[in-house]
JSON list of C-alpha atoms in Angstrom, two decimals:
[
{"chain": "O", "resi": 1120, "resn": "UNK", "atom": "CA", "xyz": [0.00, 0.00, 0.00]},
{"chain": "O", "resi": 1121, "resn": "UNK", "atom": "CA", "xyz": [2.63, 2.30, 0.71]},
{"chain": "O", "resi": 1122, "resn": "UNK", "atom": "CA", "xyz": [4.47, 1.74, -2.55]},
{"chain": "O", "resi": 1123, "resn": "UNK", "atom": "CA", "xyz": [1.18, 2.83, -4.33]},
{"chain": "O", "resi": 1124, "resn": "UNK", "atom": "CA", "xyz": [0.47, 5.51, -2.11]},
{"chain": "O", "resi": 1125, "resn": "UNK", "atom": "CA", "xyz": [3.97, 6.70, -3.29]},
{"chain": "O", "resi": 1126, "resn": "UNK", "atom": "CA", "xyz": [3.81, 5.91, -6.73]},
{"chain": "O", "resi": 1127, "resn": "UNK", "atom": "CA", "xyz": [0.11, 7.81, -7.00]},
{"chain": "O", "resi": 1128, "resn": "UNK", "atom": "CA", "xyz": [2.05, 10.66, -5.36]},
{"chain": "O", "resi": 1129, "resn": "UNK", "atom": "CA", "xyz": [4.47, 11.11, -8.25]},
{"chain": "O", "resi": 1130, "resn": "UNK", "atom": "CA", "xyz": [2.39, 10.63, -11.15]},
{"chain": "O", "resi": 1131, "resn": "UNK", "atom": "CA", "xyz": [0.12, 13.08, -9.23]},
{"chain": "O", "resi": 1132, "resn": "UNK", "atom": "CA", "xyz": [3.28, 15.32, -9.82]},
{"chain": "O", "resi": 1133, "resn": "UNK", "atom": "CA", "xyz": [4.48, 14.72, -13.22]},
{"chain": "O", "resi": 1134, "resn": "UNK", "atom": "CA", "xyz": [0.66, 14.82, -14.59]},
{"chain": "O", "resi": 1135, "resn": "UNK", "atom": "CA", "xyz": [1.16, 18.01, -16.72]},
{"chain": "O", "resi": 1136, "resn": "UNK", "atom": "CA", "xyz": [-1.69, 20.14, -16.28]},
{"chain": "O", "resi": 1137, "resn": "UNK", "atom": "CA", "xyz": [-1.06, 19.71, -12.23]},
{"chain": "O", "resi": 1138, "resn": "UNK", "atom": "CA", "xyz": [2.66, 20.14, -11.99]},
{"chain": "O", "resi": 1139, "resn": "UNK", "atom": "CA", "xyz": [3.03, 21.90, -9.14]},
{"chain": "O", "resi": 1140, "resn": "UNK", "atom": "CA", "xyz": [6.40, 20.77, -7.94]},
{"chain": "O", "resi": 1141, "resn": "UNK", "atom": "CA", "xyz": [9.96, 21.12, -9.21]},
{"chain": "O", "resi": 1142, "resn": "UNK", "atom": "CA", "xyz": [11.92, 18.67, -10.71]},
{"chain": "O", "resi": 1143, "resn": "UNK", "atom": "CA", "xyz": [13.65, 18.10, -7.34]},
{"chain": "O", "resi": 1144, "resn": "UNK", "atom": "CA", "xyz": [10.81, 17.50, -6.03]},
{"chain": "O", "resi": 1145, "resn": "UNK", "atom": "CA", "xyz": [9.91, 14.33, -8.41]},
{"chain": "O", "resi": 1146, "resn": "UNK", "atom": "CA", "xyz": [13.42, 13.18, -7.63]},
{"chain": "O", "resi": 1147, "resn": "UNK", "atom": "CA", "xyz": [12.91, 13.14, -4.42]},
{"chain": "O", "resi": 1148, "resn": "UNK", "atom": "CA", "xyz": [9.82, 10.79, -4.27]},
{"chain": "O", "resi": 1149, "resn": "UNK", "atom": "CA", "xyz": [11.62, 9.04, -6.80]},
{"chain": "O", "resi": 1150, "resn": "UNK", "atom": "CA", "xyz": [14.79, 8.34, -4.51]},
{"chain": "O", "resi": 1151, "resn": "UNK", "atom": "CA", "xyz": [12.07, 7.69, -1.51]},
{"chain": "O", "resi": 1152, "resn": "UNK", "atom": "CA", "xyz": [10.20, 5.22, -3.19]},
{"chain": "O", "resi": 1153, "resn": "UNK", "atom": "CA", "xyz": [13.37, 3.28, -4.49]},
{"chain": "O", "resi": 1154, "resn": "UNK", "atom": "CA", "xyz": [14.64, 3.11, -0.71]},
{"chain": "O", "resi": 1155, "resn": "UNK", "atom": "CA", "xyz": [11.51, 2.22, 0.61]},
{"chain": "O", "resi": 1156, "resn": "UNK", "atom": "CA", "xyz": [11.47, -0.86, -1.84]},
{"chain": "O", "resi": 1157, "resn": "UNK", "atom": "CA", "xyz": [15.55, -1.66, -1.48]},
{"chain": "O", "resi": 1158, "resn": "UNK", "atom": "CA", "xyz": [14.56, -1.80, 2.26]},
{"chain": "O", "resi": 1159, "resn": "UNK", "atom": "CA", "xyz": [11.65, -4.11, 1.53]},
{"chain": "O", "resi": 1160, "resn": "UNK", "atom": "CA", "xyz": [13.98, -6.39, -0.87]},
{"chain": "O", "resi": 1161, "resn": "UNK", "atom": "CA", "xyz": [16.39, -7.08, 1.19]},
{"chain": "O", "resi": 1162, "resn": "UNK", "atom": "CA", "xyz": [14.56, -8.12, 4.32]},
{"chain": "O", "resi": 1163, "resn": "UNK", "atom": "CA", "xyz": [16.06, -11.74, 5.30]},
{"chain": "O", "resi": 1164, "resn": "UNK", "atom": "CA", "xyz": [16.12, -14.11, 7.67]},
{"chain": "O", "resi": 1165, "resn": "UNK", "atom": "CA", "xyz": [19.53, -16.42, 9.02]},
{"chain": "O", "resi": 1166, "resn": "UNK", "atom": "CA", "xyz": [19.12, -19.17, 11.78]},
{"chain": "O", "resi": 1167, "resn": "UNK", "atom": "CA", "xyz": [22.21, -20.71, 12.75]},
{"chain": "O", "resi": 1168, "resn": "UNK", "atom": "CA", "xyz": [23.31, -22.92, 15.49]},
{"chain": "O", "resi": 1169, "resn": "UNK", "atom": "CA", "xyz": [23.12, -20.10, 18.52]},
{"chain": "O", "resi": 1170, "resn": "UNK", "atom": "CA", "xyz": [20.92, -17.28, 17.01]},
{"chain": "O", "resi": 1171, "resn": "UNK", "atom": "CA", "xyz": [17.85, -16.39, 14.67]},
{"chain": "O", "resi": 1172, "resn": "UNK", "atom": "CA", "xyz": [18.79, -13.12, 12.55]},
{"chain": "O", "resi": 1173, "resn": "UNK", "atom": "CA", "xyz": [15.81, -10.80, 10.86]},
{"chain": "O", "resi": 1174, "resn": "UNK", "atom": "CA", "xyz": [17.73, -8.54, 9.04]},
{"chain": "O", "resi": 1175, "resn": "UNK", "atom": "CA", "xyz": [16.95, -5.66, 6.49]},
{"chain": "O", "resi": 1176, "resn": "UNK", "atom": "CA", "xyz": [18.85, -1.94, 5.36]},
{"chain": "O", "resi": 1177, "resn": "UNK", "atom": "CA", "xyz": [19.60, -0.03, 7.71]},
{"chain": "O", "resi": 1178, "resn": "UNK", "atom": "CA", "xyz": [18.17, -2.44, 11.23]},
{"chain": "O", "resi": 1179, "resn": "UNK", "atom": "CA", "xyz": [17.96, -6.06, 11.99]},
{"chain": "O", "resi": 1180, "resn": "UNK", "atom": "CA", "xyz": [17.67, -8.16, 15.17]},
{"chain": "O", "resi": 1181, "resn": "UNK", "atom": "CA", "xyz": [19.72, -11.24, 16.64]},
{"chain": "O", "resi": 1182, "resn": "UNK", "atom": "CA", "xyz": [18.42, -13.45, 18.89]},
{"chain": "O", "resi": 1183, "resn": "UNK", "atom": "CA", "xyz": [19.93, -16.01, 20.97]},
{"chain": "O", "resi": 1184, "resn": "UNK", "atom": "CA", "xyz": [18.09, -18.74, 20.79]},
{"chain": "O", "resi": 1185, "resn": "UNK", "atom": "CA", "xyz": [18.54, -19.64, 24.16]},
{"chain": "O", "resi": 1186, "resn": "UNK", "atom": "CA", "xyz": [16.17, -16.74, 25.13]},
{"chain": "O", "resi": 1187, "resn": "UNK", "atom": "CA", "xyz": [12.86, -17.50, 22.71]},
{"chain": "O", "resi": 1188, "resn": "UNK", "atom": "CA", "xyz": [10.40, -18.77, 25.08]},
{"chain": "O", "resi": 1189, "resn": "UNK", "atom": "CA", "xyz": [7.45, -18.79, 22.54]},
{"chain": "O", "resi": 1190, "resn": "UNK", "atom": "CA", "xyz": [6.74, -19.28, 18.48]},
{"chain": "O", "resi": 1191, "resn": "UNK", "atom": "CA", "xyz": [3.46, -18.35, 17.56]},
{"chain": "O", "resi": 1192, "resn": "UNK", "atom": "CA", "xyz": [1.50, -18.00, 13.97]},
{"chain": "O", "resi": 1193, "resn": "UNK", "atom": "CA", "xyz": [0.81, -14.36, 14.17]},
{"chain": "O", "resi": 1194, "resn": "UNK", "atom": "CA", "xyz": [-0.63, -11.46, 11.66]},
{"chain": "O", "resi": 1195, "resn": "UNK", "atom": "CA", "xyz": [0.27, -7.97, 12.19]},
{"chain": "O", "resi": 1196, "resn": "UNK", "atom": "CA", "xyz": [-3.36, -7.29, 11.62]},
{"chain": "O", "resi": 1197, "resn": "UNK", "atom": "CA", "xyz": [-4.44, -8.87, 14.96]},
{"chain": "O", "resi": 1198, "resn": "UNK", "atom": "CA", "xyz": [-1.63, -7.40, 16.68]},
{"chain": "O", "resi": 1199, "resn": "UNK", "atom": "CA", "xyz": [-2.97, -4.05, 16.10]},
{"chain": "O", "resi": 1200, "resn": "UNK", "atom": "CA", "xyz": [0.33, -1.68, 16.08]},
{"chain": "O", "resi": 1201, "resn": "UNK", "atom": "CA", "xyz": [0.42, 1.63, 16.48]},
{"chain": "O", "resi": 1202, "resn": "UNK", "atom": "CA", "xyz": [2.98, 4.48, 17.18]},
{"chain": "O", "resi": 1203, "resn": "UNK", "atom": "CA", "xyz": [6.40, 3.32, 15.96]},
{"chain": "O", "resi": 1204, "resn": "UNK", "atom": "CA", "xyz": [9.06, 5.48, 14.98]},
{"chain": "O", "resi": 1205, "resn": "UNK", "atom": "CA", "xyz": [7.01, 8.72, 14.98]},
{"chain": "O", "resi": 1206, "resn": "UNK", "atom": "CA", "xyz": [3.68, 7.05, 13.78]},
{"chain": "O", "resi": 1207, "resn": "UNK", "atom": "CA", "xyz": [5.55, 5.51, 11.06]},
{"chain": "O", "resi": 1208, "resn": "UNK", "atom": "CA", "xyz": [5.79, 1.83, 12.37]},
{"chain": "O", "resi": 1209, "resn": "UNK", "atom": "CA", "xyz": [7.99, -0.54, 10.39]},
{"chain": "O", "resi": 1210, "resn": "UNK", "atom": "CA", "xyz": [9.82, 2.33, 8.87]},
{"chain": "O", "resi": 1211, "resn": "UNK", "atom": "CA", "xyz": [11.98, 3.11, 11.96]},
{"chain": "O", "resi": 1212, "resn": "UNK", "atom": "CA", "xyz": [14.81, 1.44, 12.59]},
{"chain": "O", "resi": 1213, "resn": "UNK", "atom": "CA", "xyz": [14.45, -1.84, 13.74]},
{"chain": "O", "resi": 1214, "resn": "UNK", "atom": "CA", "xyz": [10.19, -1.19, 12.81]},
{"chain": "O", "resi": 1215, "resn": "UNK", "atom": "CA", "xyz": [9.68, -1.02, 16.58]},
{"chain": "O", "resi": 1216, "resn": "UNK", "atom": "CA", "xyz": [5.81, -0.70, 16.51]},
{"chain": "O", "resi": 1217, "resn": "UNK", "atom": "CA", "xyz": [3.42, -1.34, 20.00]},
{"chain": "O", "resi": 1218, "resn": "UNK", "atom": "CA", "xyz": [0.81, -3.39, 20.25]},
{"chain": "O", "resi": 1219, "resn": "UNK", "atom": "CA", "xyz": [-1.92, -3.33, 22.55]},
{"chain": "O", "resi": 1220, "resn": "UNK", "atom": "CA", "xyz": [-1.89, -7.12, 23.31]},
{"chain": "O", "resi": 1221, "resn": "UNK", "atom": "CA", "xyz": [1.60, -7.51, 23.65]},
{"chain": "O", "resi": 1222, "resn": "UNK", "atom": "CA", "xyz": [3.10, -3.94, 24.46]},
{"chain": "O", "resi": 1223, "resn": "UNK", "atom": "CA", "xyz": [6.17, -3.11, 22.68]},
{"chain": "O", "resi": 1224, "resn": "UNK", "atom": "CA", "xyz": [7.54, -5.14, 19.97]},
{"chain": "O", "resi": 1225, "resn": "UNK", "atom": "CA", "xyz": [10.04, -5.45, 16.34]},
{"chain": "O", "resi": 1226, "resn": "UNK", "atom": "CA", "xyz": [8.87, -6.03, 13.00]},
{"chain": "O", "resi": 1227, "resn": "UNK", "atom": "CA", "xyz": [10.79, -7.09, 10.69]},
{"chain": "O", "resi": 1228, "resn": "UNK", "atom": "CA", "xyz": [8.74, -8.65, 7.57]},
{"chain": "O", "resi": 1229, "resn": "UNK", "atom": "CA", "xyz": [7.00, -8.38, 4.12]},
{"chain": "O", "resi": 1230, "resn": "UNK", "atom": "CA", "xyz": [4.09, -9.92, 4.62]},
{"chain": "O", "resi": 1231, "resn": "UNK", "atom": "CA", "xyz": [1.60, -8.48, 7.01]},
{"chain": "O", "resi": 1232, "resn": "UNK", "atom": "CA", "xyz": [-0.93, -11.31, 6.73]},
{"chain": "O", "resi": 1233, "resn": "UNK", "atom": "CA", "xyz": [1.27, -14.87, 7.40]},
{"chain": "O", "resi": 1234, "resn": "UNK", "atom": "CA", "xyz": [4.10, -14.52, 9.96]},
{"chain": "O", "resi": 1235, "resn": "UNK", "atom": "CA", "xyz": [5.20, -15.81, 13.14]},
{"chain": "O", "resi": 1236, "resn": "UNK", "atom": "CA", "xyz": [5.76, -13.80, 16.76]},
{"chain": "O", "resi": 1237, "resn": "UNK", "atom": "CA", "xyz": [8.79, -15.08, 18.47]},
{"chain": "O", "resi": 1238, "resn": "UNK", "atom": "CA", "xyz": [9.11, -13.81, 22.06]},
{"chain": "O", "resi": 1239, "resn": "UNK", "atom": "CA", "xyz": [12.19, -13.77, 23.36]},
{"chain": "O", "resi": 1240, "resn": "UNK", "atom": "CA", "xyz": [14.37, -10.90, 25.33]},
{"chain": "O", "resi": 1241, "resn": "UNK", "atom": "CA", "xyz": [12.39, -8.29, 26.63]},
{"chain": "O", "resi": 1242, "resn": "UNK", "atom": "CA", "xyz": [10.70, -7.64, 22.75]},
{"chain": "O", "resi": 1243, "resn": "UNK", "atom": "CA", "xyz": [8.87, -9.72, 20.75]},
{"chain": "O", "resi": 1244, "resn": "UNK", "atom": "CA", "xyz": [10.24, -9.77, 16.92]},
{"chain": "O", "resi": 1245, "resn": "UNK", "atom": "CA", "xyz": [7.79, -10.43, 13.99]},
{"chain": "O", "resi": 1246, "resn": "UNK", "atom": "CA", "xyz": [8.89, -12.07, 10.90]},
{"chain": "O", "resi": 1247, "resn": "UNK", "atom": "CA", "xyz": [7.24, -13.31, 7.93]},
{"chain": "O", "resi": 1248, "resn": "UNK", "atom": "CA", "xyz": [9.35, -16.26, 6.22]},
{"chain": "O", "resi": 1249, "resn": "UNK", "atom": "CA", "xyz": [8.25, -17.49, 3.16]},
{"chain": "O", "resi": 1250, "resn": "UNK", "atom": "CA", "xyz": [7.15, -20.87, 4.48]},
{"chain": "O", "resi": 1251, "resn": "UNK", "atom": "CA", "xyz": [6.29, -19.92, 8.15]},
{"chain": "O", "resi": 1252, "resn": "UNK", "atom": "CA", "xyz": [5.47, -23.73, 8.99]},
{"chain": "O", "resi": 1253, "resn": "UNK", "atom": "CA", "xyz": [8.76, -24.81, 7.65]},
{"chain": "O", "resi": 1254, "resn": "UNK", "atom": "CA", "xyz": [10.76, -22.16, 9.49]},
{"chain": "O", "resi": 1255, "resn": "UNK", "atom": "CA", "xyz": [9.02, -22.75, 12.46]},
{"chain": "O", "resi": 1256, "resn": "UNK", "atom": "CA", "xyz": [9.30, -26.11, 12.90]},
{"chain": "O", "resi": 1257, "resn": "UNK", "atom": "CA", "xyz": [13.55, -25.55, 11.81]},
{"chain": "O", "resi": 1258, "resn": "UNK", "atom": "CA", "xyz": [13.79, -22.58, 14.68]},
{"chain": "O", "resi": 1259, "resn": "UNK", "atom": "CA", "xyz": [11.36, -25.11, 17.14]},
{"chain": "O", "resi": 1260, "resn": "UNK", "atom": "CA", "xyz": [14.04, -27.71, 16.78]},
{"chain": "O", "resi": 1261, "resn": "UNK", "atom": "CA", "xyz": [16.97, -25.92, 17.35]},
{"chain": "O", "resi": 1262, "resn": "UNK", "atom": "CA", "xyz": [15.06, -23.71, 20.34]},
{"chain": "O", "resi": 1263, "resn": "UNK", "atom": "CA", "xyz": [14.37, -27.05, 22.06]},
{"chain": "O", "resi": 1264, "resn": "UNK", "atom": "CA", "xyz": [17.95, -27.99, 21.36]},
{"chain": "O", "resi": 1265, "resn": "UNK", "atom": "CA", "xyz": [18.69, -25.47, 24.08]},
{"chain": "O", "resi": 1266, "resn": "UNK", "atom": "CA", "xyz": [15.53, -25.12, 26.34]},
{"chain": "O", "resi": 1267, "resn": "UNK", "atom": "CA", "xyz": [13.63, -28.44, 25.72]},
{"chain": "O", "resi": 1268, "resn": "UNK", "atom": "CA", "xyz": [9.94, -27.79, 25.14]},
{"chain": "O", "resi": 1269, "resn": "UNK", "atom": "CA", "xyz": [8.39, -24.30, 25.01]},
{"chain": "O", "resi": 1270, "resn": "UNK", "atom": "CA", "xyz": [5.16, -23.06, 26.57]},
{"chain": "O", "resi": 1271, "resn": "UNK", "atom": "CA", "xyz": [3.53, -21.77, 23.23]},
{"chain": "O", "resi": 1272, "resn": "UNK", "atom": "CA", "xyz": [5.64, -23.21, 20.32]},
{"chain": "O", "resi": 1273, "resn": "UNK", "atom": "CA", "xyz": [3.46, -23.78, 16.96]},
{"chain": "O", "resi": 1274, "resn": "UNK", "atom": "CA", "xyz": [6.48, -25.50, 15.02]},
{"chain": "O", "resi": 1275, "resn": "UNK", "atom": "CA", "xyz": [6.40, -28.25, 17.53]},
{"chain": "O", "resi": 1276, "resn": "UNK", "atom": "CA", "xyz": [5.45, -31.57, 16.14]},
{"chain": "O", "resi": 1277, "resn": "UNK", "atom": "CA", "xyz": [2.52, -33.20, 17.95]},
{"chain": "O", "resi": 1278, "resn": "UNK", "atom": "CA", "xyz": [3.93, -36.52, 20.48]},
{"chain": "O", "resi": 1279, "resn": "UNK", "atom": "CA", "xyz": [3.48, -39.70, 18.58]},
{"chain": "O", "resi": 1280, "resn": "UNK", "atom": "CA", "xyz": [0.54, -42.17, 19.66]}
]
């Protein structure tokens, strides 16, 4: 939404009979919109044998795995954030946004509507892998590696009957 928001904004601009703005101007949108898509792009995740890594340009967060005490199936939807890096949200640096179920907590994602909530530390990070089950299940495993089982953890498999 915000990339069309954006985009709406400069052809708004370069619409001849309503050019208002300079030429800097345009650029400027221009250059805003490319970041704001660079920073989408290159949002990744990294789990390795002591930490899970959300990263993206310019923020990211480690976690030790030792600390995650839940994995849960989560949409930012339901979590409801507001405020963030001066009412921008996911924009800031590390998209610290609060929620009113949870209280404060990181986003770092592309998908709004499939991701999981890992708690660990004192925030909560928000992530939206391309296969959540999958990645689950992987960061369940090696969480349990550390802390055996978890109170909430949705990548656990069910015990065999």
């Amino acid at each position: 939404m915000t990339y069309g928001i954006l985009l709406a904004a400069v052809l708004y601009i370069l619409l001849p009979e309503r050019s208002v703005a300079s030429l800097t101007a345009v650029y400027a949108l221009i250059a805003l919109l490319v970041f704001f898509l660079a920073r989408y792009l290159s949002t990744y995740y990294v789990l390795d044998d002591e930490h899970l890594r959300a990263w993206r340009l310019l923020g990211g967060r480690r976690i030790a795995l030792e600390e995650v005490r839940r994995i849960d199936y989560a949409r930012l939807r339901d979590l409801a954030p507001t405020g963030g890096w001066f009412g921008v949200g996911s924009w800031g640096w590390r998209g610290r946004m609060w929620s009113a179920a949870i209280g404060e907590f990181d986003a770092i994602s592309t998908d709004a509507a499939l991701g999981l909530l890992v708690t660990a530390g004192d925030v909560p990070l928000y992530i939206s892998p391309n296969r959540p089950e999958a990645f689950a299940r992987e960061l369940s495993r090696r969480v349990r590696s550390y802390t055996g089982p978890l109170d909430h953890d949705v990548g656990a498999l069910p015990p065999a009957q």
